[in-house]
Amino acid sequence: MTKRLLELHLVQAEKALDRSSDNNYSDRSKQGYHEKLNDLHEKIRSAFDELNETPKEKEVFELKRDTDFIFKSLEFLDSSTLNLIPFEIVECLKHALFDWVQPANYIIVTSLINDFRSFSYDPTIAFDEQLFQSLQHKYHVEFTKRLIQINFPRSLSRDYLACVVLYHELGHFVDLKNFITSALTENFYSWINLNPSFQKHVLPYFPFLNLKMIASPDARVKQITQFHFGEYFCDLFASQYVGNSLNSYLYFLTQGSGITSSTHPSTTNRVEIVNDFLSDRQNILLDFIKEGVFQITQNPLKIRYEPIKSKDFFNLLPIEIQNVPQLHGLFPFGWELWSGDRMAFEKSLNTQSPIPSEQLYTILNNLIEKTIGNFIVTQQWQQTIIPSSVAH
């Protein structure tokens, strides 16, 4: 029976691969990864055919685990096609990723979830190096790139305002890749005990802590502390690129919650520390995080976007972006236009009545998408045409 169940699992994986065979991806990396999944399935099927009628439980478990890897990869690849997630959004995230890791080794993919609150990062594939080594050793199939798996609400997949949250989720990958918040947590307790005068300024950000816990934290307390550092870091990471727009959206989604959970700080605390960062205000905990991040990565937390000054959107024209900081600056600019005075748009549309919100929403999303697309095309042209002309 166990072998038949494994066979069913393999047939289901084959059908899933067949359904995905016509996926249209925005880059060759995803296509290459997909082709390796086909190779892997064939090798697993061959290994299955060599099993005895009553295989060992370990053999069945390992083949199931390897087949699960195919399903998990397809879960994200199937939601990362051109018609589901705009390549423009992914390109912006890749530019942010380039600041922190070598992006050539990773593929940013999304899984679209039928829940409008489903923003999250899934680390199950990118950091399972033992699994990748096992696949290469057993089947001689090498996956040279790792998937950065981000869950995103299906209903918002083409929303250039909501996608500011993706920068936060990308921050979780950067955190785990560099062991940032685990190191911050390990250093936190010795730091706070050596500086008792800091406690009244820092402990409000960790309301689950008391003086006894600080003096002798157990494993559970350290885990909760690391979760909270993770959220603070990812908020700061995102705000480097999208300014206060994530803050505003987060505050609305959580209704400005002052509640602290075991995994997340209160929204009010998260908003406060980001505001202090963006305003360059004194904050002892923020200074601790910034100094720690730099020591760990040799890369500072700093403002990495350039505010947009153009009035082209008011004339319903895409903006001519000059550099990557301006590219990131499109997102806070879009939020600024959505939240601000709409009379300039009404003037360009030659209407005396207020512009319908759904029309403005469509205009902003289309203009941001076209602006990013034009920048990408210009960059690609400069990287190919100009160097070849210089060579001649």
Coordinates of C-alpha atoms in Angstrom, one line a residue:
M1 CA 0.0 0.0 0.0
T2 CA 2.8 2.4 0.9
K3 CA 4.5 1.9 -2.5
R4 CA 1.2 2.5 -4.3
L5 CA 0.7 5.8 -2.3
L6 CA 4.1 6.9 -3.3
E7 CA 3.3 6.0 -6.9
L8 CA 0.1 8.1 -6.7
H9 CA 2.2 11.1 -5.4
L10 CA 4.6 10.7 -8.4
V11 CA 1.7 10.6 -10.9
Q12 CA 0.2 13.7 -9.3
A13 CA 3.6 15.5 -9.6
E14 CA 3.8 14.4 -13.3
K15 CA 0.3 15.9 -14.0
A16 CA 1.2 19.1 -12.2
L17 CA 4.4 19.4 -14.3
D18 CA 2.3 18.8 -17.4
R19 CA -0.2 21.5 -16.5
S20 CA 2.7 23.9 -16.0
S21 CA 4.5 23.0 -19.2
D22 CA 3.2 26.1 -21.0
N23 CA 4.1 28.6 -18.3
N24 CA 5.4 31.8 -19.8
Y25 CA 8.1 33.3 -17.6
S26 CA 9.6 36.7 -17.7
D27 CA 13.2 35.4 -17.5
R28 CA 15.2 32.3 -18.4
S29 CA 16.2 31.5 -14.9
K30 CA 12.6 30.5 -14.0
Q31 CA 12.4 28.4 -17.2
G32 CA 15.7 26.7 -16.5
Y33 CA 14.6 25.9 -12.9
H34 CA 11.3 24.5 -14.3
E35 CA 13.2 22.2 -16.8
K36 CA 15.4 20.9 -13.9
L37 CA 12.2 19.9 -12.1
N38 CA 11.2 17.8 -15.2
D39 CA 14.6 16.1 -15.1
L40 CA 14.3 15.5 -11.4
H41 CA 10.9 13.9 -11.7
E42 CA 12.2 11.5 -14.3
K43 CA 15.1 10.5 -12.0
I44 CA 12.8 10.0 -9.0
R45 CA 10.5 7.9 -11.2
S46 CA 13.4 5.7 -12.2
A47 CA 14.4 5.3 -8.6
F48 CA 10.8 4.3 -7.8
D49 CA 10.8 1.7 -10.5
E50 CA 13.8 0.1 -8.8
L51 CA 12.1 -0.3 -5.4
N52 CA 11.1 -3.7 -4.1
E53 CA 7.4 -4.4 -3.7
T54 CA 7.8 -3.8 0.1
P55 CA 10.3 -1.0 0.2
K56 CA 11.9 0.3 3.4
E57 CA 10.1 3.2 5.1
K58 CA 13.3 5.3 4.7
E59 CA 13.3 4.8 1.0
V60 CA 9.7 5.8 0.6
F61 CA 10.1 8.8 2.9
E62 CA 13.1 10.1 0.9
L63 CA 11.4 9.8 -2.5
K64 CA 8.3 11.5 -1.1
R65 CA 10.4 14.3 0.3
D66 CA 12.1 14.8 -3.1
T67 CA 8.7 14.8 -4.9
D68 CA 7.4 17.3 -2.4
F69 CA 10.2 19.6 -3.5
I70 CA 8.7 19.5 -7.0
F71 CA 5.3 20.5 -5.7
K72 CA 6.6 23.3 -3.5
S73 CA 8.7 24.7 -6.4
L74 CA 5.7 24.6 -8.8
E75 CA 3.5 26.3 -6.2
F76 CA 5.6 29.4 -6.6
L77 CA 6.6 29.1 -10.3
D78 CA 3.0 28.7 -11.4
S79 CA 2.2 32.0 -9.7
S80 CA 5.2 33.8 -11.2
T81 CA 4.2 33.8 -14.9
L82 CA 4.0 36.9 -16.9
N83 CA 0.2 37.0 -16.9
L84 CA 0.0 36.7 -13.1
I85 CA 2.8 38.8 -11.6
P86 CA 4.2 41.8 -13.5
F87 CA 7.9 41.5 -14.2
E88 CA 8.2 45.2 -13.4
I89 CA 7.5 44.5 -9.7
V90 CA 10.0 41.7 -9.6
E91 CA 12.7 43.8 -11.3
C92 CA 12.3 46.5 -8.5
L93 CA 12.8 43.8 -5.9
K94 CA 15.8 42.5 -7.7
H95 CA 17.4 45.9 -7.5
A96 CA 16.8 46.0 -3.8
L97 CA 18.2 42.5 -3.4
F98 CA 21.4 43.5 -5.3
D99 CA 22.2 45.9 -2.5
W100 CA 22.5 42.9 0.0
V101 CA 23.3 39.7 -1.8
Q102 CA 24.4 38.4 -5.2
P103 CA 21.1 38.3 -7.1
A104 CA 22.4 36.0 -9.8
N105 CA 22.1 33.1 -7.3
Y106 CA 18.4 33.6 -6.6
I107 CA 15.1 33.8 -8.3
I108 CA 12.3 35.9 -6.8
V109 CA 9.0 34.0 -7.1
T110 CA 5.5 34.5 -5.7
S111 CA 2.7 32.3 -4.6
L112 CA -0.7 34.0 -5.0
I113 CA -3.0 33.3 -2.1
N114 CA -6.8 33.8 -1.9
D115 CA -6.6 36.0 1.2
F116 CA -6.1 39.7 0.9
R117 CA -4.0 39.7 4.1
S118 CA -1.6 36.9 2.9
F119 CA 1.7 38.7 2.8
S120 CA 4.5 36.4 4.0
Y121 CA 7.9 35.0 3.2
D122 CA 8.4 31.2 2.9
P123 CA 11.9 30.0 3.7
T124 CA 11.4 26.3 3.1
I125 CA 13.4 26.0 -0.1
A126 CA 16.1 28.7 -0.2
F127 CA 18.0 27.6 2.9
D128 CA 17.6 23.8 2.7
E129 CA 21.1 23.2 1.5
Q130 CA 21.1 19.6 2.7
L131 CA 18.2 18.8 0.4
F132 CA 19.9 20.4 -2.7
Q133 CA 23.1 18.5 -2.0
S134 CA 21.1 15.3 -1.7
L135 CA 19.3 15.9 -5.0
Q136 CA 22.6 16.4 -6.7
H137 CA 24.2 13.4 -5.1
K138 CA 21.3 11.0 -5.8
Y139 CA 20.0 12.2 -9.1
H140 CA 22.8 14.3 -10.6
V141 CA 20.4 17.2 -10.9
E142 CA 22.0 20.5 -9.7
F143 CA 19.9 23.5 -8.9
T144 CA 22.4 26.4 -9.1
K145 CA 19.8 29.0 -8.1
R146 CA 17.5 29.2 -5.1
L147 CA 13.9 30.4 -4.9
I148 CA 13.0 33.4 -2.8
Q149 CA 9.4 32.5 -2.1
I150 CA 7.0 35.4 -1.3
N151 CA 3.3 34.9 -0.7
F152 CA 1.1 37.6 -2.0
P153 CA -2.7 38.1 -2.2
R154 CA -4.0 37.1 -5.6
S155 CA -6.4 40.0 -5.7
L156 CA -3.5 42.5 -5.4
S157 CA -1.0 40.8 -7.8
R158 CA -0.9 43.8 -10.1
D159 CA -1.3 46.5 -7.5
Y160 CA 1.7 48.8 -7.4
L161 CA 0.6 50.5 -4.2
A162 CA 0.1 47.3 -2.1
C163 CA 3.4 45.8 -3.4
V164 CA 5.4 48.0 -1.0
V165 CA 4.8 45.1 1.4
L166 CA 6.9 42.9 -0.8
Y167 CA 10.0 44.9 0.2
H168 CA 9.3 43.9 3.8
E169 CA 9.0 40.2 2.9
L170 CA 12.2 40.4 0.9
G171 CA 13.8 41.8 4.1
H172 CA 13.0 38.4 5.8
F173 CA 15.1 36.6 3.2
V174 CA 18.0 39.1 3.6
D175 CA 17.7 38.6 7.4
L176 CA 17.8 34.8 7.3
K177 CA 20.6 34.8 4.6
N178 CA 22.8 37.0 6.8
F179 CA 21.7 35.7 10.2
I180 CA 20.9 39.3 11.2
T181 CA 18.2 39.1 13.8
S182 CA 19.6 35.9 15.4
A183 CA 22.9 37.9 16.0
L184 CA 21.0 40.9 17.2
T185 CA 19.1 38.7 19.7
E186 CA 22.3 37.1 21.0
N187 CA 23.9 40.5 21.6
F188 CA 20.8 42.2 22.9
Y189 CA 20.7 40.8 26.4
S190 CA 24.3 41.4 27.2
W191 CA 24.0 44.9 25.7
I192 CA 20.9 45.9 27.7
N193 CA 22.3 44.4 31.0
L194 CA 25.5 46.4 30.5
N195 CA 23.5 49.6 29.9
P196 CA 20.6 49.6 32.5
S197 CA 19.9 53.2 31.8
F198 CA 18.7 52.2 28.3
Q199 CA 16.1 49.9 29.7
K200 CA 13.3 52.5 30.1
H201 CA 13.8 53.6 26.5
V202 CA 14.1 50.1 25.0
L203 CA 11.8 47.8 26.9
P204 CA 8.6 49.5 25.6
Y205 CA 9.4 47.9 22.3
F206 CA 9.5 44.5 23.9
P207 CA 6.6 44.6 26.4
F208 CA 6.7 40.9 27.0
L209 CA 10.0 41.3 28.8
N210 CA 10.6 42.0 32.5
L211 CA 13.8 42.6 34.5
K212 CA 14.0 38.9 35.5
M213 CA 13.8 37.8 31.9
I214 CA 16.5 40.3 30.8
A215 CA 18.8 39.0 33.5
S216 CA 18.3 35.3 32.5
P217 CA 16.3 34.8 29.3
D218 CA 15.2 31.3 28.4
A219 CA 15.0 29.8 24.9
R220 CA 11.4 30.8 24.4
V221 CA 12.0 34.4 25.4
K222 CA 14.9 34.6 23.0
Q223 CA 12.8 33.2 20.2
I224 CA 10.0 35.8 20.7
T225 CA 12.7 38.5 20.9
Q226 CA 14.1 37.3 17.6
F227 CA 10.7 37.3 16.0
H228 CA 10.2 41.0 17.1
F229 CA 13.7 42.0 15.9
G230 CA 12.8 40.3 12.6
E231 CA 9.7 42.5 12.1
Y232 CA 11.6 45.7 13.2
F233 CA 14.4 44.9 10.8
C234 CA 12.1 44.1 7.8
D235 CA 10.1 47.3 8.4
L236 CA 13.4 49.3 8.4
F237 CA 14.7 47.4 5.4
A238 CA 11.5 48.2 3.4
S239 CA 11.5 51.9 4.4
Q240 CA 14.9 52.3 2.9
Y241 CA 13.2 51.8 -0.5
V242 CA 9.6 52.9 -0.1
G243 CA 9.8 55.4 2.7
N244 CA 6.7 55.9 4.9
S245 CA 4.3 54.2 2.5
L246 CA 4.6 50.8 4.1
N247 CA 4.0 52.4 7.5
S248 CA 0.8 54.0 6.3
Y249 CA -0.5 50.8 4.7
L250 CA 0.5 48.6 7.7
Y251 CA -1.3 51.1 10.1
F252 CA -4.5 50.8 8.1
L253 CA -4.4 47.0 7.7
T254 CA -3.9 46.5 11.4
Q255 CA -6.2 49.4 12.4
G256 CA -3.3 50.9 14.3
S257 CA -3.1 48.0 16.7
G258 CA -1.3 48.5 19.9
I259 CA -1.4 44.7 20.6
T260 CA 1.8 42.8 20.9
S261 CA 1.8 39.1 19.9
S262 CA 4.5 36.4 20.3
T263 CA 5.5 36.9 16.7
H264 CA 4.9 40.6 16.0
P265 CA 5.4 43.8 17.8
S266 CA 2.5 46.2 18.1
T267 CA 1.8 48.3 15.0
T268 CA 2.3 51.5 17.0
N269 CA 5.9 50.4 18.0
R270 CA 6.7 49.4 14.4
V271 CA 5.5 52.7 13.0
E272 CA 7.4 54.7 15.6
I273 CA 10.8 53.1 15.0
V274 CA 10.4 53.5 11.2
N275 CA 9.4 57.2 11.6
D276 CA 12.4 57.8 13.8
F277 CA 14.6 56.1 11.1
L278 CA 13.1 58.2 8.3
S279 CA 13.3 61.4 10.3
D280 CA 16.8 60.7 11.6
R281 CA 15.6 61.0 15.2
Q282 CA 17.4 59.7 18.3
N283 CA 16.2 56.2 19.2
I284 CA 18.4 53.9 21.3
L285 CA 16.9 50.7 20.0
L286 CA 17.2 51.9 16.4
D287 CA 20.8 52.8 16.9
F288 CA 21.4 49.3 18.3
I289 CA 19.8 47.7 15.2
K290 CA 21.6 50.0 12.7
E291 CA 25.0 49.3 14.3
G292 CA 24.3 45.6 14.5
V293 CA 23.2 45.4 10.8
F294 CA 26.4 47.2 9.7
Q295 CA 28.7 45.0 11.8
I296 CA 27.0 41.8 10.4
T297 CA 26.7 42.8 6.7
Q298 CA 29.1 45.7 6.3
N299 CA 26.1 47.4 4.7
P300 CA 24.2 50.3 6.4
L301 CA 20.5 50.8 6.8
K302 CA 20.0 54.1 5.0
I303 CA 17.6 55.9 2.7
R304 CA 18.0 54.3 -0.7
Y305 CA 15.2 56.0 -2.7
E306 CA 15.1 59.3 -4.3
P307 CA 11.8 61.4 -4.0
I308 CA 10.1 62.0 -7.4
K309 CA 9.5 65.6 -8.3
S310 CA 8.0 65.1 -11.8
K311 CA 4.5 66.3 -12.8
D312 CA 4.3 63.9 -15.8
F313 CA 1.7 61.7 -14.1
F314 CA -0.6 64.7 -13.9
N315 CA -0.4 64.8 -17.7
L316 CA -1.0 61.1 -17.8
L317 CA 2.5 60.4 -19.0
P318 CA 5.1 58.0 -17.6
I319 CA 8.1 59.5 -15.9
E320 CA 11.6 59.3 -17.3
I321 CA 13.4 57.6 -14.5
Q322 CA 17.2 58.4 -14.4
N323 CA 18.4 55.9 -11.8
V324 CA 17.6 53.0 -9.4
P325 CA 16.9 55.2 -6.4
Q326 CA 14.2 57.1 -8.4
L327 CA 12.8 53.7 -9.4
H328 CA 12.2 52.8 -5.8
G329 CA 10.9 56.3 -5.2
L330 CA 8.0 55.6 -7.6
F331 CA 6.2 53.7 -4.8
P332 CA 6.1 56.5 -2.1
F333 CA 5.4 58.9 -5.0
G334 CA 2.4 56.8 -6.0
W335 CA 1.1 56.7 -2.4
E336 CA 1.6 60.5 -2.1
L337 CA -0.5 61.0 -5.2
W338 CA -3.2 58.6 -4.0
S339 CA -3.4 60.3 -0.6
G340 CA -3.1 63.9 -1.7
D341 CA -5.0 66.5 -3.6
R342 CA -6.5 65.1 -6.8
M343 CA -7.3 68.4 -8.6
A344 CA -4.3 68.1 -10.9
F345 CA -5.6 64.9 -12.3
E346 CA -9.1 66.3 -12.7
K347 CA -7.6 69.2 -14.6
S348 CA -5.7 66.9 -17.0
L349 CA -8.9 64.9 -17.6
N350 CA -10.8 68.2 -18.2
T351 CA -13.5 67.3 -15.7
Q352 CA -15.3 69.6 -13.2
S353 CA -16.4 66.7 -11.1
P354 CA -14.1 64.7 -8.6
I355 CA -12.1 62.0 -10.3
P356 CA -13.6 58.5 -9.4
S357 CA -11.3 56.6 -7.1
E358 CA -11.4 53.5 -9.3
Q359 CA -10.2 55.6 -12.3
L360 CA -7.4 57.2 -10.3
Y361 CA -6.4 53.7 -9.1
T362 CA -6.2 52.5 -12.7
I363 CA -4.3 55.5 -13.8
L364 CA -1.7 55.3 -11.1
N365 CA -1.1 51.6 -11.5
N366 CA -0.8 51.9 -15.3
L367 CA 1.6 54.9 -15.1
I368 CA 3.8 53.3 -12.5
E369 CA 4.0 50.0 -14.6
K370 CA 4.8 51.9 -17.8
T371 CA 7.4 54.0 -16.0
I372 CA 9.2 50.9 -14.6
G373 CA 8.9 49.1 -17.9
N374 CA 10.5 52.0 -19.8
F375 CA 13.3 52.2 -17.3
I376 CA 14.0 48.5 -17.7
V377 CA 14.0 48.7 -21.5
T378 CA 16.4 51.6 -21.4
Q379 CA 18.7 49.8 -19.0
Q380 CA 18.8 46.7 -21.2
W381 CA 19.5 48.8 -24.3
Q382 CA 22.4 50.6 -22.6
Q383 CA 23.9 47.3 -21.4
T384 CA 23.8 45.8 -24.9
I385 CA 23.9 48.4 -27.6
I386 CA 26.2 50.9 -26.0
P387 CA 29.0 48.5 -25.0
S388 CA 29.0 46.9 -28.5
S389 CA 29.2 50.3 -30.2
V390 CA 32.2 51.3 -28.0
A391 CA 33.9 48.0 -29.0
H392 CA 33.8 49.1 -32.6

